[in-house]
Short mmCIF file of C-alpha atoms in Angstrom, two decimals:
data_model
loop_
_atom_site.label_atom_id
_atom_site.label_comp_id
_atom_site.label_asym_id
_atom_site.label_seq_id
_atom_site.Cartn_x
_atom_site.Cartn_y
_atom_site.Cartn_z
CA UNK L 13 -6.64 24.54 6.61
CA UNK L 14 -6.58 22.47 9.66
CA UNK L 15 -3.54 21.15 10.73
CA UNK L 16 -2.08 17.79 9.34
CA UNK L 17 -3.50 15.09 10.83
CA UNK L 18 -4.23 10.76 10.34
CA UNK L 19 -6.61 8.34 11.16
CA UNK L 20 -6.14 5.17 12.81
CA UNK L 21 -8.10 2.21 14.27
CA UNK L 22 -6.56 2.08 18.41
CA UNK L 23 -6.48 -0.09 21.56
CA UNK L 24 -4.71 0.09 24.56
CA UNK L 25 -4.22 -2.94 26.95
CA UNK L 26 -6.01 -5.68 24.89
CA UNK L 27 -9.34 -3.51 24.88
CA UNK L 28 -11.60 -3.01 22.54
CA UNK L 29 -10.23 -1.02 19.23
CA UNK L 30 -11.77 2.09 18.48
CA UNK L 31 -11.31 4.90 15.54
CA UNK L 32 -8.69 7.68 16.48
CA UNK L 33 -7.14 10.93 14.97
CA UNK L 34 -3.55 11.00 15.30
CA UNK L 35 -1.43 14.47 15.50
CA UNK L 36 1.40 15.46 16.51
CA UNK L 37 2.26 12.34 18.41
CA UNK L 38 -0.95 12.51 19.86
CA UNK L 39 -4.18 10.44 19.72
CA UNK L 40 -7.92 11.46 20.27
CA UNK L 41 -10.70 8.85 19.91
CA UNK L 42 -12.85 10.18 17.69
CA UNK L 43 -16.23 9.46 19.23
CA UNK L 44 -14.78 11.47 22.27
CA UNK L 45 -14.13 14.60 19.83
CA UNK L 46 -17.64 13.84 17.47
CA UNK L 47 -20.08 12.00 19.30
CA UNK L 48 -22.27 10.59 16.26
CA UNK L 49 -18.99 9.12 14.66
CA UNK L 50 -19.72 5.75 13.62
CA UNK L 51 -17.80 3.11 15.55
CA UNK L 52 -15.65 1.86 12.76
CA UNK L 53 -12.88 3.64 9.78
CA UNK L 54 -14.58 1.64 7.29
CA UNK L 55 -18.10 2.81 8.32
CA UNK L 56 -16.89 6.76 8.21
CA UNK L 57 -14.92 6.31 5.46
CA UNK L 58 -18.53 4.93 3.60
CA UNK L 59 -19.91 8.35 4.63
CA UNK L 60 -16.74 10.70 3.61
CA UNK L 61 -18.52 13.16 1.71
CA UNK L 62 -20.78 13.98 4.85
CA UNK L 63 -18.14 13.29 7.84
CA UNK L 64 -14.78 14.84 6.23
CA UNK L 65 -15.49 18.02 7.24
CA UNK L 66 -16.94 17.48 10.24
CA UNK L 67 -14.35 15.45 11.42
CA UNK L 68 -11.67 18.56 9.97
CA UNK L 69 -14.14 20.88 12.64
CA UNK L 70 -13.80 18.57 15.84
CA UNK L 71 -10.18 18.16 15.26
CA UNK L 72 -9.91 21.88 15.28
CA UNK L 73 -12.10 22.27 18.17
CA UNK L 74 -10.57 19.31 20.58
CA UNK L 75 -9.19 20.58 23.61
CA UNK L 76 -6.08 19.64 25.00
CA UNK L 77 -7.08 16.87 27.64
CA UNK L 78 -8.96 14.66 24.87
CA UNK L 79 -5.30 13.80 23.74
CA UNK L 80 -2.83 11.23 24.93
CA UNK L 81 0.50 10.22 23.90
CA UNK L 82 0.68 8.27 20.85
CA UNK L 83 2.63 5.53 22.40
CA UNK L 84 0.00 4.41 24.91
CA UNK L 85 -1.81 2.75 22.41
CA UNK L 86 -1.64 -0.43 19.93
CA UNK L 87 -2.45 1.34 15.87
CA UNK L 88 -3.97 -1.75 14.47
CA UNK L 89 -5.34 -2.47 10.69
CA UNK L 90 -6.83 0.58 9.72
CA UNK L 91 -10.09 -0.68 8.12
CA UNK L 92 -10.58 -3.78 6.12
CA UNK L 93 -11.77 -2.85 2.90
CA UNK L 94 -13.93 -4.66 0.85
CA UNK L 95 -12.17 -4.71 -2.09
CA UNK L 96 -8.71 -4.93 -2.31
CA UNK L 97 -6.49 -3.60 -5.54
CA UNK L 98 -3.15 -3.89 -6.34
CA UNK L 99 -1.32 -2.57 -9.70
CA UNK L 100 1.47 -4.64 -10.77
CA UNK L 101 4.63 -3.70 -12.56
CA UNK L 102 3.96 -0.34 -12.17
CA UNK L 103 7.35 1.53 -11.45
CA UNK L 104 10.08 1.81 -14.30
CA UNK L 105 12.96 1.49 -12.39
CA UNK L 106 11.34 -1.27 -10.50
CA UNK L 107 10.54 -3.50 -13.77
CA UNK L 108 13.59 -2.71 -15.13
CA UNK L 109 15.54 -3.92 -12.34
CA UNK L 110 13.49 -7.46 -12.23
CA UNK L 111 14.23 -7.76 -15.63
CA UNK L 112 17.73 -7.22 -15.17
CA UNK L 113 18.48 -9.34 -12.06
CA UNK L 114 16.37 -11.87 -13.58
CA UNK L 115 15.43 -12.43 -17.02
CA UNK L 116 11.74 -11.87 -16.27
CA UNK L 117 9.59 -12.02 -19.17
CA UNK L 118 11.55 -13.89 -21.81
CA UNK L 119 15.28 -12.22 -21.31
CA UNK L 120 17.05 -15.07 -19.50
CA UNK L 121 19.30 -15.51 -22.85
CA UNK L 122 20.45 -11.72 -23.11
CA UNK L 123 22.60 -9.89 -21.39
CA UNK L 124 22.67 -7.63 -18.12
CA UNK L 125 23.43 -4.75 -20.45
CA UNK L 126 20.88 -6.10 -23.45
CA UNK L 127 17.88 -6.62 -20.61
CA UNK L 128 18.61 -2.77 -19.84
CA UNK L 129 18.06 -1.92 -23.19
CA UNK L 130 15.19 -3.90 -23.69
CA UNK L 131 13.45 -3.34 -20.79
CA UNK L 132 13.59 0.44 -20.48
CA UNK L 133 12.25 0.67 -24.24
CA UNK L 134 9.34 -1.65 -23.41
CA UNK L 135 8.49 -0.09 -20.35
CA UNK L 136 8.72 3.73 -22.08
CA UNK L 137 6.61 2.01 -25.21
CA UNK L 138 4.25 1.06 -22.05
CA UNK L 139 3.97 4.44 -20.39
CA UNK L 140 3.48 6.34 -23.69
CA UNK L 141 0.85 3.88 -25.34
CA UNK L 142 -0.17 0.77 -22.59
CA UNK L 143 -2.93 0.38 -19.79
CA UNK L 144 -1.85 -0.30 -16.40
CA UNK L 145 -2.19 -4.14 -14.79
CA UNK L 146 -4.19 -4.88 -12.00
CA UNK L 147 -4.97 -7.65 -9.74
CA UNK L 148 -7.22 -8.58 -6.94
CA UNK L 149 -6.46 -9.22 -3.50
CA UNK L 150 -8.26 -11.34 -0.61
CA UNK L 151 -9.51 -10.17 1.90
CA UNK L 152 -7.78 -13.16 4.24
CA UNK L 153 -4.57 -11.72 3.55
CA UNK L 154 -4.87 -8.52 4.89
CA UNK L 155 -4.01 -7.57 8.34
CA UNK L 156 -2.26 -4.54 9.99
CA UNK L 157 1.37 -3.76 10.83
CA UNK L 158 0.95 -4.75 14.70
CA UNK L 159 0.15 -8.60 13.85
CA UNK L 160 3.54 -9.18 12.59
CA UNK L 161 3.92 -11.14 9.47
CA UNK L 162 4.39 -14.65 9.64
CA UNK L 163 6.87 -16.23 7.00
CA UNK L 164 5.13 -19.52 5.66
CA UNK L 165 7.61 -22.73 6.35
CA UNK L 166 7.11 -23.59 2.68
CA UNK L 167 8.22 -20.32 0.79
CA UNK L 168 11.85 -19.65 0.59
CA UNK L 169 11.77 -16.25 -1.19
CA UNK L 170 9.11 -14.22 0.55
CA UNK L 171 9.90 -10.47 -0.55
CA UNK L 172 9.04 -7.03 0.72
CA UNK L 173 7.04 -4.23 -1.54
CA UNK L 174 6.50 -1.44 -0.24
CA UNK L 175 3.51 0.97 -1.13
CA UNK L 176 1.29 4.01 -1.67
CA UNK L 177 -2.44 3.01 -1.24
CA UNK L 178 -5.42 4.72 -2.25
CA UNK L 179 -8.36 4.73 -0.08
CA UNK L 180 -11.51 5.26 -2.33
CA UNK L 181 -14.04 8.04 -0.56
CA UNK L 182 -16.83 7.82 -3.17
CA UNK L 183 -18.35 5.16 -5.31
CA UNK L 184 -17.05 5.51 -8.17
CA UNK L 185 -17.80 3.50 -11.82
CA UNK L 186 -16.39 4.89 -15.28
CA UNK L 187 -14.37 8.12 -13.81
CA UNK L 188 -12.25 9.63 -15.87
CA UNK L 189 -8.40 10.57 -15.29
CA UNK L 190 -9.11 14.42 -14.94
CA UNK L 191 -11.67 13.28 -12.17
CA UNK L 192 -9.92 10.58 -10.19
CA UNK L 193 -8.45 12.30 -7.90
CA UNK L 194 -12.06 13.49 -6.62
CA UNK L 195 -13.08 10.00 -5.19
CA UNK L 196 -9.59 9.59 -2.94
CA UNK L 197 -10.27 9.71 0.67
CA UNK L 198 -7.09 9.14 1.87
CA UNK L 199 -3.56 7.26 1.30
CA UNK L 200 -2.03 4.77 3.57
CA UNK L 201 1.24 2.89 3.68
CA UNK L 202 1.01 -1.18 2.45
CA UNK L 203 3.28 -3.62 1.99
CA UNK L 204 2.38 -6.20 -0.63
CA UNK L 205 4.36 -9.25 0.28
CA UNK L 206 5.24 -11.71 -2.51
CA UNK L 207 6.56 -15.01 -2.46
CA UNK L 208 8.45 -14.57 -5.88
CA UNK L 209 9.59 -18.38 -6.39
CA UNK L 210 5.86 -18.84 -6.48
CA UNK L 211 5.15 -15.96 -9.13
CA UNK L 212 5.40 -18.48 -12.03
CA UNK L 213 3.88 -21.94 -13.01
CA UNK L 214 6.27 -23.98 -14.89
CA UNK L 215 3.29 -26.61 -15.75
CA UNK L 216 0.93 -23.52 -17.12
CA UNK L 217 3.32 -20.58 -18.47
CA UNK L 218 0.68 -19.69 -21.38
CA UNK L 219 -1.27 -17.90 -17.93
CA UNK L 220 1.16 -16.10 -16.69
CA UNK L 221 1.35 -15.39 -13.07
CA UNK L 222 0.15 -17.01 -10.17
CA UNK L 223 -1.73 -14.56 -7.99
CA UNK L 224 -3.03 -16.81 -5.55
CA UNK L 225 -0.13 -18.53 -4.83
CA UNK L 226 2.66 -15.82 -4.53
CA UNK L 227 0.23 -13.37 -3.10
CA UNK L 228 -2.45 -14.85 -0.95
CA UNK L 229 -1.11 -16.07 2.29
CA UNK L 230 -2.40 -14.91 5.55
CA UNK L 231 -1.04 -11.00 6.63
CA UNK L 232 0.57 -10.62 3.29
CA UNK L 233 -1.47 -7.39 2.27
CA UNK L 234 0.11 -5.32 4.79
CA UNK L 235 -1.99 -1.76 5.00
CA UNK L 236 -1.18 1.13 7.92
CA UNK L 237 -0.76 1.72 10.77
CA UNK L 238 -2.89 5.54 9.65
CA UNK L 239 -4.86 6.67 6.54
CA UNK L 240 -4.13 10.27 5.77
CA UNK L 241 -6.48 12.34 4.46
CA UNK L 242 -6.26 13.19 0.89
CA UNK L 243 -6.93 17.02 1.34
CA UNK L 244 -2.95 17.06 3.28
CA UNK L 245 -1.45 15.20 -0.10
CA UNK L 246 -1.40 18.25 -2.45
CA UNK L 247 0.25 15.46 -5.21
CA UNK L 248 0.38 11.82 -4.68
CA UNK L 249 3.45 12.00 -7.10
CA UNK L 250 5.48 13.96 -5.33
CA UNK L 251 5.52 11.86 -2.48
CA UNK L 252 9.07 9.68 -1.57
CA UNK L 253 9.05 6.07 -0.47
CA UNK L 254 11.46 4.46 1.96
CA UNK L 255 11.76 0.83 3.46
CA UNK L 256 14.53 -0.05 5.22
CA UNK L 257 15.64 -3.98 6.77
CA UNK L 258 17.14 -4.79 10.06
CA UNK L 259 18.57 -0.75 9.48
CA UNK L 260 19.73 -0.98 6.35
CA UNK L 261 17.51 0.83 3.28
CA UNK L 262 16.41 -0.88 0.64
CA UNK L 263 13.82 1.10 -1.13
CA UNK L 264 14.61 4.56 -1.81
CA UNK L 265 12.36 5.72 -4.72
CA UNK L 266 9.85 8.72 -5.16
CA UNK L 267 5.92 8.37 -6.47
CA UNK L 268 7.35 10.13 -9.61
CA UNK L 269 8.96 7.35 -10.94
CA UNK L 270 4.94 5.00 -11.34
CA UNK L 271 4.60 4.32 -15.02
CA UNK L 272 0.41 4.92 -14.61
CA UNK L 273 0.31 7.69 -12.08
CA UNK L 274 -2.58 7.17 -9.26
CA UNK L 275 -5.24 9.18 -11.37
CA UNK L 276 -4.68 7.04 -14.08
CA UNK L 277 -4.86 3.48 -12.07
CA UNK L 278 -8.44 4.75 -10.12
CA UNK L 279 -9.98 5.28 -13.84
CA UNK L 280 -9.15 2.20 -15.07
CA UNK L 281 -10.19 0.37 -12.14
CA UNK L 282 -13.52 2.02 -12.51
CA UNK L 283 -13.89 1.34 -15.76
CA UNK L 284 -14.12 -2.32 -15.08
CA UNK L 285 -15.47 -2.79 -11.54
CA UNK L 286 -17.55 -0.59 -9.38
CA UNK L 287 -15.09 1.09 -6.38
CA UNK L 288 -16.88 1.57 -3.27
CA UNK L 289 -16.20 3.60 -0.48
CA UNK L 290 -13.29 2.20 1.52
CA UNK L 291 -12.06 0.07 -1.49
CA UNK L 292 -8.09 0.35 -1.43
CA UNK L 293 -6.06 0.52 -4.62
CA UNK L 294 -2.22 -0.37 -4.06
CA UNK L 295 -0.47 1.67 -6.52
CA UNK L 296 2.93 -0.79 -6.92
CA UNK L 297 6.35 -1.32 -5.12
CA UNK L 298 9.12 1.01 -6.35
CA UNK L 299 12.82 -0.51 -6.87
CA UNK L 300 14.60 -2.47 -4.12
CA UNK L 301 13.20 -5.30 -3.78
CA UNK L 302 14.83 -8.85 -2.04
CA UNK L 303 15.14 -10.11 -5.64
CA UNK L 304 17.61 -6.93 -6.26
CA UNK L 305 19.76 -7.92 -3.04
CA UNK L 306 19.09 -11.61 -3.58
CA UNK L 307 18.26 -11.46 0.42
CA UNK L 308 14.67 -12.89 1.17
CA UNK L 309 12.94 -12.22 4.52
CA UNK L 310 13.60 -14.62 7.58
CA UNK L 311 12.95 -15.09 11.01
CA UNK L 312 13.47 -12.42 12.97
CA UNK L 313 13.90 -9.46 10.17
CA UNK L 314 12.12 -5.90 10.99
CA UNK L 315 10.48 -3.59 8.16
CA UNK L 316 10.34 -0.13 8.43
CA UNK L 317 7.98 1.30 5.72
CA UNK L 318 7.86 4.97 5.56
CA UNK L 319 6.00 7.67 3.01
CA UNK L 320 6.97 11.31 3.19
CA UNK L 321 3.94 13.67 3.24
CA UNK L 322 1.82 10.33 4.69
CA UNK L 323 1.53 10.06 8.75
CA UNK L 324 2.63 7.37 10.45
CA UNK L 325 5.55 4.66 10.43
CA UNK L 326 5.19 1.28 9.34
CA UNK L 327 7.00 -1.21 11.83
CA UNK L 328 6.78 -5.49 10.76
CA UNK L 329 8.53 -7.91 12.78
CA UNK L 330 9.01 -11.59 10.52
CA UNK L 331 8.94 -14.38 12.79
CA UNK L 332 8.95 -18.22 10.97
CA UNK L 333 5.73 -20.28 10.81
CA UNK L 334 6.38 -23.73 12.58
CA UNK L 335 6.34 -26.79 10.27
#
């Protein structure tokens, strides 16, 4: 097998950006390596099935001076994807501790120790009998790790969530579980930033959550900075997720713990909307988050989003939006 390597969208000095293979600390644009590349992730990730292996052969083949050191260059947003995914309350330790800190969903009159009990037998009655929940993002709110993410001056508790995402290789409509796995290209890190006083509408309760308002600001889909190819993630549940704030961890959890693993989430998004190639699924945020701490992000703050067995480190710097 070829060695382990990502892909990336680059620059270097304000330039223009341009696709990239990342190894071993090193970068090689990938029209330099395969000349009929097209010019764009998105575009080559529309023709996986025909460019995977060729891009597998001119990685092999690349000779030493068509790579330079990682840090010359700016990783920006991968590729913008069409279609944009996200599963929500889809880790059991991650529910469980909303629940907990919170009351979510009806427990505010219990317990600590009674919303334990409750919510760990609703979410195994979930697991063993439910369907997994998923949402729609725009495509406004998603930008790379090197923008930054700005913290709107009107939300008070904007949280971090950090990520495996699915990048779809294939179209794919009506696929079942035992298949899924077929149609992933890749997985990248994202960071699904929430704005969790906003999650709820006191004046509509009977309809639930409010996506666009919690969810929809600009940079808030957070995807990157590299897309790893599928073929190097022998099982996307065996994979461990870290973020860490200013230093300190927060989210320590491993893919193991999803209550719909990530075959199970790419069948039943097929079997109501057509994935294209590119599309990016979001698979939900493991335990951790700023509700747990009761510490939002500010001004200031620094992310560090990490995947083991995924490529690539995922730094955000917070800064405030002015009034």
């Amino acid at each position: 097998m070829t060695e382990m390597y990502a892909l990336g969208t680059f620059n270097r000095d304000g330039g223009p950006r341009w696709p990239g293979v990342v190894r071993d600390g090193k970068v090689a644009a990938l029209q330099d390596i395969l000349p009929d590349c097209p010019a764009t992730l998105l575009d080559i990730f529309e023709n996986w099935e025909r460019l995977s292996l060729a891009i597998d052969n001119a990685v092999a083949r690349a000779p030493g001076d068509a790579w330079r050191d990682e840090d010359l260059f700016v990783a920006h947003l991968p590729l913008k994807p069409e279609n944009l995914f996200g599963a929500g309350a889809n880790y059991r330790n991650h529910v469980i501790e909303l629940v907990v800190d919170s009351g979510a969903g009806g427990f505010q009159d219990l317990s600590r120790e009674e919303r334990r009990e409750r919510a760990t037998r609703e979410m195994d009655e979930r697991a063993a009998s439910g369907m997994p929940f998923i949402w729609v993002g725009l495509r406004s709110g998603i930008a790379g790790p090197a923008r930054g993410l700005t913290i709107p001056y009107d939300m008070e508790q904007v949280d971090w969530e950090l990520e495996l995402a699915v990048v779809i290789g294939k179209s794919a409509r009506r696929v079942s579980r035992e298949d899924a796995l077929d149609y992933v290209a890749g997985y990248t890190i994202a960071n699904d930033i929430t704005a969790r006083e906003l999650v709820s509408r006191p004046d509509l309760k009977a309809l639930g959550m409010d996506w666009l308002a919690c969810k929809s600001a600009p940079g808030f889909h957070i995807l990157g900075p590299y897309i790893t190819p599928a073929r190097f993630v022998s099982d996307p549940q065996k994979l461990h997720i870290r973020l860490s704030l200013n230093g300190e961890v927060k989210q320590d959890e491993g893919t193991s713990d999803m209550i719909f693993d990530v075959a199970r989430l790419v069948e039943f998004a097929s079997s109501y909307a057509q994935l294209q190639p590119g599309d990016i699924i979001m698979t939900g945020s493991p335990s951790g988050n700023g509700t747990h701490y009761n510490r939002f992000l500010r001004d200031g703050d620094v992310m560090v989003g990490e995947i083991e067995g995924i490529l690539g480190k995922q730094v955000i710097r917070c800064s405030a939006e002015a009034p």
